[in-house]
GROMACS .gro file of C-alpha atoms in nm:
model
  332
    1MET     CA    1  -0.171   0.098   0.017
    2ILE     CA    2  -0.454   0.338   0.095
    3PHE     CA    3  -0.549   0.452  -0.264
    4ILE     CA    4  -0.630   0.285  -0.593
    5ASN     CA    5  -0.357   0.453  -0.796
    6LEU     CA    6  -0.268   0.153  -1.010
    7ILE     CA    7  -0.521   0.027  -1.266
    8ILE     CA    8  -0.473  -0.314  -1.422
    9ALA     CA    9  -0.452  -0.290  -1.800
   10LEU     CA   10  -0.448  -0.652  -1.900
   11LEU     CA   11  -0.513  -0.740  -2.262
   12PHE     CA   12  -0.555  -1.116  -2.279
   13PRO     CA   13  -0.565  -1.264  -2.630
   14PRO     CA   14  -0.789  -1.565  -2.693
   15SER     CA   15  -0.628  -1.891  -2.590
   16SER     CA   16  -0.508  -2.099  -2.883
   17GLN     CA   17  -0.417  -2.400  -2.672
   18GLU     CA   18  -0.648  -2.599  -2.450
   19VAL     CA   19  -0.371  -2.671  -2.200
   20TRP     CA   20  -0.379  -2.312  -2.066
   21ASN     CA   21  -0.690  -2.155  -1.920
   22LYS     CA   22  -0.722  -1.811  -1.770
   23TYR     CA   23  -0.913  -1.784  -1.441
   24GLN     CA   24  -1.012  -1.456  -1.284
   25ILE     CA   25  -1.174  -1.388  -0.947
   26ASN     CA   26  -1.303  -1.040  -0.862
   27GLY     CA   27  -1.461  -0.918  -0.541
   28PHE     CA   28  -1.452  -0.678  -0.248
   29THR     CA   29  -1.230  -0.679   0.057
   30GLN     CA   30  -1.077  -0.432   0.303
   31GLY     CA   31  -1.304  -0.153   0.183
   32THR     CA   32  -1.191  -0.184  -0.179
   33THR     CA   33  -1.187  -0.422  -0.476
   34PHE     CA   34  -0.961  -0.715  -0.549
   35SER     CA   35  -0.875  -0.913  -0.860
   36VAL     CA   36  -0.684  -1.239  -0.888
   37THR     CA   37  -0.588  -1.369  -1.233
   38TYR     CA   38  -0.401  -1.694  -1.289
   39TYR     CA   39  -0.331  -1.949  -1.562
   40ALA     CA   40  -0.368  -2.321  -1.511
   41GLN     CA   41  -0.498  -2.634  -1.679
   42GLN     CA   42  -0.799  -2.636  -1.448
   43ARG     CA   43  -0.959  -2.419  -1.181
   44ILE     CA   44  -0.750  -2.450  -0.865
   45VAL     CA   45  -0.849  -2.148  -0.653
   46SER     CA   46  -1.204  -2.048  -0.557
   47GLU     CA   47  -1.355  -1.722  -0.437
   48SER     CA   48  -1.450  -1.885  -0.107
   49GLN     CA   49  -1.085  -1.973  -0.042
   50LEU     CA   50  -0.982  -1.612  -0.099
   51ASP     CA   51  -1.266  -1.487   0.121
   52SER     CA   52  -1.140  -1.715   0.396
   53ILE     CA   53  -0.791  -1.567   0.367
   54PHE     CA   54  -0.924  -1.212   0.376
   55GLY     CA   55  -1.142  -1.296   0.675
   56GLN     CA   56  -0.842  -1.422   0.871
   57ILE     CA   57  -0.642  -1.108   0.787
   58ASP     CA   58  -0.931  -0.879   0.884
   59ALA     CA   59  -0.973  -1.063   1.215
   60SER     CA   60  -0.614  -0.969   1.286
   61LEU     CA   61  -0.551  -0.630   1.123
   62SER     CA   62  -0.878  -0.445   1.056
   63ILE     CA   63  -0.932  -0.134   1.268
   64TYR     CA   64  -1.295  -0.140   1.151
   65ASP     CA   65  -1.357  -0.475   1.323
   66GLU     CA   66  -1.408  -0.402   1.692
   67LYS     CA   67  -1.311  -0.761   1.780
   68SER     CA   68  -0.993  -0.779   1.570
   69LEU     CA   69  -0.653  -0.814   1.733
   70ILE     CA   70  -0.551  -0.464   1.629
   71SER     CA   71  -0.868  -0.320   1.786
   72GLN     CA   72  -0.798  -0.517   2.102
   73PHE     CA   73  -0.449  -0.368   2.106
   74ASN     CA   74  -0.579  -0.015   2.057
   75ASP     CA   75  -0.833  -0.059   2.336
   76SER     CA   76  -0.582  -0.208   2.578
   77SER     CA   77  -0.342  -0.028   2.811
   78GLU     CA   78  -0.062  -0.285   2.785
   79GLY     CA   79  -0.078  -0.475   2.455
   80VAL     CA   80  -0.184  -0.806   2.301
   81LEU     CA   81  -0.057  -1.150   2.206
   82MET     CA   82  -0.001  -1.143   1.829
   83ASP     CA   83  -0.105  -1.402   1.572
   84LEU     CA   84   0.114  -1.470   1.267
   85HIS     CA   85  -0.044  -1.202   1.044
   86PHE     CA   86  -0.015  -0.938   1.315
   87LYS     CA   87   0.346  -1.025   1.394
   88ASN     CA   88   0.454  -1.032   1.029
   89VAL     CA   89   0.314  -0.685   0.967
   90ILE     CA   90   0.443  -0.536   1.293
   91GLN     CA   91   0.796  -0.664   1.236
   92ARG     CA   92   0.817  -0.539   0.877
   93SER     CA   93   0.660  -0.206   0.979
   94HIS     CA   94   0.926  -0.159   1.246
   95GLU     CA   95   1.205  -0.231   0.996
   96ILE     CA   96   1.070   0.028   0.751
   97TYR     CA   97   1.012   0.275   1.038
   98GLN     CA   98   1.381   0.253   1.127
   99ASP     CA   99   1.499   0.268   0.764
  100THR     CA  100   1.292   0.582   0.692
  101ASP     CA  101   1.378   0.768   1.014
  102GLY     CA  102   1.020   0.745   1.131
  103LEU     CA  103   0.847   0.866   0.814
  104PHE     CA  104   0.662   0.536   0.799
  105ASP     CA  105   0.496   0.491   1.137
  106ILE     CA  106   0.197   0.272   1.224
  107THR     CA  107   0.129   0.467   1.547
  108VAL     CA  108  -0.007   0.751   1.333
  109LEU     CA  109  -0.376   0.669   1.395
  110PRO     CA  110  -0.440   0.948   1.652
  111LEU     CA  111  -0.278   1.196   1.414
  112MET     CA  112  -0.498   1.083   1.126
  113GLU     CA  113  -0.806   1.124   1.346
  114ALA     CA  114  -0.693   1.468   1.465
  115TRP     CA  115  -0.681   1.586   1.104
  116GLY     CA  116  -1.024   1.443   1.025
  117PHE     CA  117  -0.928   1.120   0.851
  118GLY     CA  118  -1.068   0.883   1.111
  119LYS     CA  119  -1.398   0.701   1.114
  120LYS     CA  120  -1.661   0.778   0.853
  121GLY     CA  121  -1.926   1.032   0.943
  122ILE     CA  122  -1.688   1.271   1.123
  123VAL     CA  123  -1.664   1.614   0.960
  124PRO     CA  124  -1.296   1.687   0.878
  125THR     CA  125  -1.155   1.984   1.070
  126GLU     CA  126  -0.806   2.129   1.101
  127PRO     CA  127  -0.668   2.075   1.454
  128ASN     CA  128  -0.512   2.351   1.663
  129SER     CA  129  -0.149   2.347   1.776
  130GLU     CA  130  -0.232   2.243   2.133
  131LEU     CA  131  -0.418   1.934   2.017
  132LEU     CA  132  -0.129   1.839   1.789
  133LYS     CA  133   0.120   1.873   2.076
  134GLU     CA  134  -0.089   1.635   2.285
  135VAL     CA  135  -0.131   1.387   2.000
  136LYS     CA  136   0.241   1.386   1.915
  137ARG     CA  137   0.322   1.265   2.268
  138ASN     CA  138   0.154   0.938   2.173
  139ILE     CA  139   0.312   0.900   1.828
  140GLY     CA  140   0.623   0.698   1.747
  141SER     CA  141   0.692   0.328   1.694
  142LYS     CA  142   0.964   0.360   1.959
  143LEU     CA  143   0.669   0.342   2.200
  144LEU     CA  144   0.607  -0.018   2.087
  145GLN     CA  145   0.804  -0.321   2.201
  146ILE     CA  146   0.797  -0.677   2.072
  147LYS     CA  147   0.855  -0.942   2.336
  148GLY     CA  148   0.830  -1.282   2.176
  149ASN     CA  149   0.476  -1.294   2.037
  150PHE     CA  150   0.355  -1.008   2.257
  151LEU     CA  151   0.326  -0.649   2.133
  152LEU     CA  152   0.375  -0.424   2.434
  153LYS     CA  153   0.276  -0.060   2.477
  154LYS     CA  154   0.529   0.165   2.648
  155ASN     CA  155   0.263   0.435   2.645
  156PRO     CA  156  -0.098   0.324   2.717
  157LYS     CA  157  -0.236   0.586   2.475
  158VAL     CA  158  -0.053   0.446   2.171
  159ARG     CA  159  -0.289   0.331   1.897
  160ILE     CA  160  -0.189   0.181   1.564
  161ASP     CA  161  -0.322   0.165   1.209
  162VAL     CA  162  -0.156  -0.067   0.957
  163ASN     CA  163  -0.366   0.042   0.657
  164GLY     CA  164  -0.048   0.184   0.502
  165ILE     CA  165   0.099  -0.163   0.469
  166ALA     CA  166  -0.179  -0.420   0.525
  167GLN     CA  167  -0.307  -0.429   0.167
  168GLY     CA  168   0.043  -0.498   0.040
  169TYR     CA  169   0.078  -0.774   0.298
  170SER     CA  170  -0.259  -0.918   0.195
  171VAL     CA  171  -0.144  -0.927  -0.167
  172ASP     CA  172   0.163  -1.126  -0.059
  173VAL     CA  173  -0.046  -1.370   0.144
  174VAL     CA  174  -0.266  -1.442  -0.159
  175ALA     CA  175   0.040  -1.472  -0.386
  176ASP     CA  176   0.195  -1.721  -0.143
  177PHE     CA  177  -0.129  -1.918  -0.146
  178LEU     CA  178  -0.119  -1.936  -0.528
  179LYS     CA  179   0.242  -2.055  -0.517
  180GLN     CA  180   0.143  -2.327  -0.269
  181LYS     CA  181  -0.107  -2.440  -0.532
  182LYS     CA  182   0.179  -2.465  -0.787
  183ILE     CA  183   0.049  -2.169  -0.988
  184VAL     CA  184   0.341  -1.996  -1.160
  185ASN     CA  185   0.164  -1.735  -1.377
  186TYR     CA  186  -0.054  -1.492  -1.185
  187LEU     CA  187  -0.145  -1.135  -1.098
  188VAL     CA  188  -0.288  -1.038  -0.758
  189GLU     CA  189  -0.435  -0.690  -0.705
  190ILE     CA  190  -0.600  -0.539  -0.397
  191GLY     CA  191  -0.695  -0.171  -0.406
  192GLY     CA  192  -0.435  -0.103  -0.673
  193GLU     CA  193  -0.151  -0.282  -0.493
  194ILE     CA  194  -0.016  -0.546  -0.730
  195ARG     CA  195   0.208  -0.851  -0.733
  196ILE     CA  196   0.295  -1.041  -1.048
  197LYS     CA  197   0.474  -1.358  -1.140
  198GLY     CA  198   0.508  -1.516  -1.483
  199LYS     CA  199   0.338  -1.426  -1.810
  200ARG     CA  200   0.012  -1.441  -1.997
  201GLN     CA  201  -0.046  -1.783  -2.144
  202PRO     CA  202  -0.019  -1.923  -2.405
  203SER     CA  203   0.124  -1.605  -2.565
  204GLY     CA  204   0.416  -1.577  -2.322
  205GLU     CA  205   0.380  -1.198  -2.310
  206LEU     CA  206   0.443  -0.997  -1.996
  207MET     CA  207   0.134  -0.866  -1.820
  208LYS     CA  208   0.074  -0.491  -1.843
  209ILE     CA  209  -0.003  -0.250  -1.560
  210GLY     CA  210  -0.132   0.103  -1.606
  211ILE     CA  211  -0.017   0.380  -1.370
  212GLU     CA  212  -0.309   0.618  -1.339
  213SER     CA  213  -0.260   0.979  -1.440
  214PRO     CA  214  -0.297   1.222  -1.145
  215THR     CA  215  -0.508   1.446  -1.369
  216HIS     CA  216  -0.761   1.167  -1.427
  217GLN     CA  217  -1.121   1.260  -1.341
  218GLU     CA  218  -1.348   0.986  -1.206
  219HIS     CA  219  -1.636   1.057  -1.445
  220LEU     CA  220  -1.409   1.018  -1.750
  221PRO     CA  221  -1.256   0.704  -1.905
  222LYS     CA  222  -0.937   0.590  -1.733
  223SER     CA  223  -0.622   0.769  -1.843
  224TYR     CA  224  -0.274   0.633  -1.781
  225GLN     CA  225   0.049   0.818  -1.716
  226LYS     CA  226   0.259   0.513  -1.805
  227ILE     CA  227   0.221   0.145  -1.894
  228VAL     CA  228   0.472  -0.089  -1.731
  229SER     CA  229   0.550  -0.461  -1.736
  230ILE     CA  230   0.748  -0.663  -1.485
  231PRO     CA  231   0.831  -1.037  -1.498
  232GLU     CA  232   0.806  -1.080  -1.121
  233GLY     CA  233   0.763  -0.859  -0.817
  234ALA     CA  234   0.527  -0.598  -0.674
  235ILE     CA  235   0.419  -0.247  -0.766
  236THR     CA  236   0.227  -0.006  -0.539
  237THR     CA  237   0.148   0.365  -0.557
  238SER     CA  238   0.090   0.640  -0.304
  239GLY     CA  239  -0.050   0.981  -0.400
  240ASN     CA  240  -0.192   1.294  -0.243
  241TYR     CA  241  -0.434   1.392  -0.518
  242GLN     CA  242  -0.743   1.186  -0.437
  243LYS     CA  243  -0.817   1.188  -0.063
  244PHE     CA  244  -0.824   1.540   0.079
  245TYR     CA  245  -1.050   1.819   0.201
  246GLU     CA  246  -1.045   2.198   0.186
  247SER     CA  247  -0.989   2.407   0.501
  248LYS     CA  248  -0.946   2.786   0.503
  249GLY     CA  249  -0.858   2.778   0.137
  250LYS     CA  250  -0.594   2.508   0.186
  251LYS     CA  251  -0.586   2.152   0.056
  252ILE     CA  252  -0.548   1.905   0.344
  253ALA     CA  253  -0.431   1.569   0.208
  254HIS     CA  254  -0.451   1.242   0.400
  255LEU     CA  255  -0.077   1.165   0.392
  256MET     CA  256   0.081   1.260   0.724
  257ASN     CA  257   0.439   1.330   0.829
  258PRO     CA  258   0.460   1.162   1.172
  259ASN     CA  259   0.771   1.362   1.258
  260THR     CA  260   0.606   1.703   1.215
  261GLY     CA  261   0.244   1.614   1.287
  262TYR     CA  262   0.129   1.788   0.970
  263PRO     CA  263   0.004   1.668   0.631
  264VAL     CA  264   0.268   1.606   0.366
  265GLN     CA  265   0.316   1.911   0.145
  266ASN     CA  266   0.599   1.905  -0.106
  267ASP     CA  267   0.665   1.874  -0.479
  268LEU     CA  268   0.558   1.510  -0.511
  269ILE     CA  269   0.216   1.418  -0.653
  270SER     CA  270   0.258   1.041  -0.650
  271VAL     CA  271   0.522   0.772  -0.606
  272THR     CA  272   0.506   0.426  -0.763
  273VAL     CA  273   0.736   0.173  -0.600
  274PHE     CA  274   0.870  -0.159  -0.726
  275ALA     CA  275   0.997  -0.417  -0.476
  276PRO     CA  276   1.028  -0.797  -0.461
  277ASP     CA  277   0.713  -0.817  -0.246
  278ALA     CA  278   0.409  -0.598  -0.195
  279ILE     CA  279   0.449  -0.543   0.181
  280THR     CA  280   0.783  -0.375   0.110
  281ALA     CA  281   0.658  -0.161  -0.178
  282ASP     CA  282   0.345  -0.063   0.016
  283GLY     CA  283   0.541   0.022   0.329
  284TYR     CA  284   0.785   0.252   0.151
  285ASP     CA  285   0.556   0.443  -0.086
  286ASN     CA  286   0.402   0.675   0.177
  287ALA     CA  287   0.741   0.743   0.336
  288LEU     CA  288   0.886   0.839  -0.003
  289MET     CA  289   0.596   1.080  -0.054
  290ALA     CA  290   0.688   1.250   0.273
  291MET     CA  291   1.052   1.290   0.171
  292GLY     CA  292   0.997   1.503  -0.138
  293LEU     CA  293   1.147   1.430  -0.479
  294LYS     CA  294   1.519   1.491  -0.424
  295LYS     CA  295   1.551   1.301  -0.096
  296ALA     CA  296   1.319   1.019  -0.212
  297PHE     CA  297   1.514   0.971  -0.536
  298GLN     CA  298   1.843   0.949  -0.346
  299PHE     CA  299   1.689   0.715  -0.089
  300VAL     CA  300   1.566   0.465  -0.349
  301SER     CA  301   1.884   0.484  -0.555
  302LYS     CA  302   2.084   0.361  -0.254
  303ARG     CA  303   1.868   0.051  -0.207
  304LYS     CA  304   1.927  -0.236  -0.446
  305LYS     CA  305   1.584  -0.398  -0.421
  306LEU     CA  306   1.377  -0.079  -0.465
  307GLU     CA  307   1.291   0.116  -0.781
  308ALA     CA  308   1.051   0.409  -0.811
  309TYR     CA  309   0.863   0.632  -1.053
  310PHE     CA  310   0.782   0.988  -0.943
  311ILE     CA  311   0.520   1.235  -1.066
  312TYR     CA  312   0.588   1.585  -0.934
  313ASN     CA  313   0.541   1.960  -0.976
  314ASP     CA  314   0.848   2.153  -1.084
  315ASP     CA  315   0.930   2.502  -0.951
  316ASN     CA  316   0.686   2.654  -1.199
  317GLY     CA  317   0.402   2.418  -1.105
  318VAL     CA  318   0.434   2.213  -1.422
  319VAL     CA  319   0.359   1.841  -1.380
  320LYS     CA  320   0.661   1.627  -1.470
  321ASP     CA  321   0.785   1.275  -1.407
  322THR     CA  322   1.109   1.087  -1.355
  323ALA     CA  323   1.223   0.742  -1.245
  324THR     CA  324   1.518   0.551  -1.109
  325THR     CA  325   1.733   0.370  -1.364
  326GLY     CA  326   1.585   0.029  -1.291
  327PHE     CA  327   1.227   0.149  -1.321
  328TYR     CA  328   1.285   0.281  -1.672
  329SER     CA  329   1.334  -0.078  -1.787
  330PHE     CA  330   0.969  -0.153  -1.699
  331PHE     CA  331   0.820   0.107  -1.934
  332ARG     CA  332   0.628  -0.024  -2.235
   0.00000   0.00000   0.00000
C-alpha cells in the first residue's frame, strides 16, 4: 500500500544446522524499500533477479514512468492493450471496487492531484467546490471497460493510479517467484506490505511482524502497537497519520473517499488487514479506512478470508484498538 506502516521485527537465532541457511536481500523499488528473506540450503535468488521483476512491473504499472503502460493509458483518449501485470491488477481492482461500493477506486488520480497529492514539487492546496465537481465527473471505475486484453475508456478524461494495490501485487509476484524456486520458508516485504510462508529455520518458530504505533515519531526508535505472527498469508496496513498537510487549520490526509471527493475523516487512525494474498489485503485496507470503524468491522466480519486490526479514536479522542476474532489469534 502507500505507507510503511508495518515494520518487520524478525529475530533470527544463529543457525545450529548447516542444512539451513538464511538469505536476505534488501534494496529500493517503487519509491520505497524492499526486503526478501528466505531459508534454503544454498543461495537460489539474486538481487538482479528481483530487480528484473520490479523493472517489468514498473514498465507496466508505474505512473512515474512516462513510457509505462499505465502512463500510456492515462495519456490516451481510448485505452491500451494490457500486459499480464496490468490485467491482473485491473481485474482485481474492479472486483474490490464492486465489493466496497466504490470506496476502492483506481480512477482516483485526478482527485488526488486536485487535493495536492500528485507529482512532487507541487505545493498542496485545498481545491474549491467547482473544481471538485469537474473532477468527480471523471471519477469511477464504471468508466472503465475490459474487452479481452484491452482496457477501454468510456470517458477520455479518466486517469488511473494503482499505487493503492500495486505494492501488494508486487509482493505476490515475488512470493510466486520464490515458490517457483521451491522455497517454502520466506518473508517478502515492500514498503511495509508483507507476505509470509513457513517458519524461521532451523528453530521452526513463526516469523514476527511489528505493527507500528501511530504515535511513533520518526526521530525516535521504532515503537510497536502490536507484534503478530502468521504461518502463511499477507498483512498490509493503511493509515492517515503520516502523509498529510495543514490547510486553514485543518489536517488534510492523503486518503480519499472517491464517492464524496473529499479526504477520509472519521474515527479510524489505521487498519491492518490479513488476507491470503497481498493484492487482496492491500486493495481492501484503504477502503476500510474510508468506512469508519463500525462499518469496516462489520464488513470484514462478513468475509471469511479477511481479518483486520483497527486503531481508532473513541468519542473522547482517546486512542484505542480492536480486532476481528481471527486477527486476535495472530497476537504474540
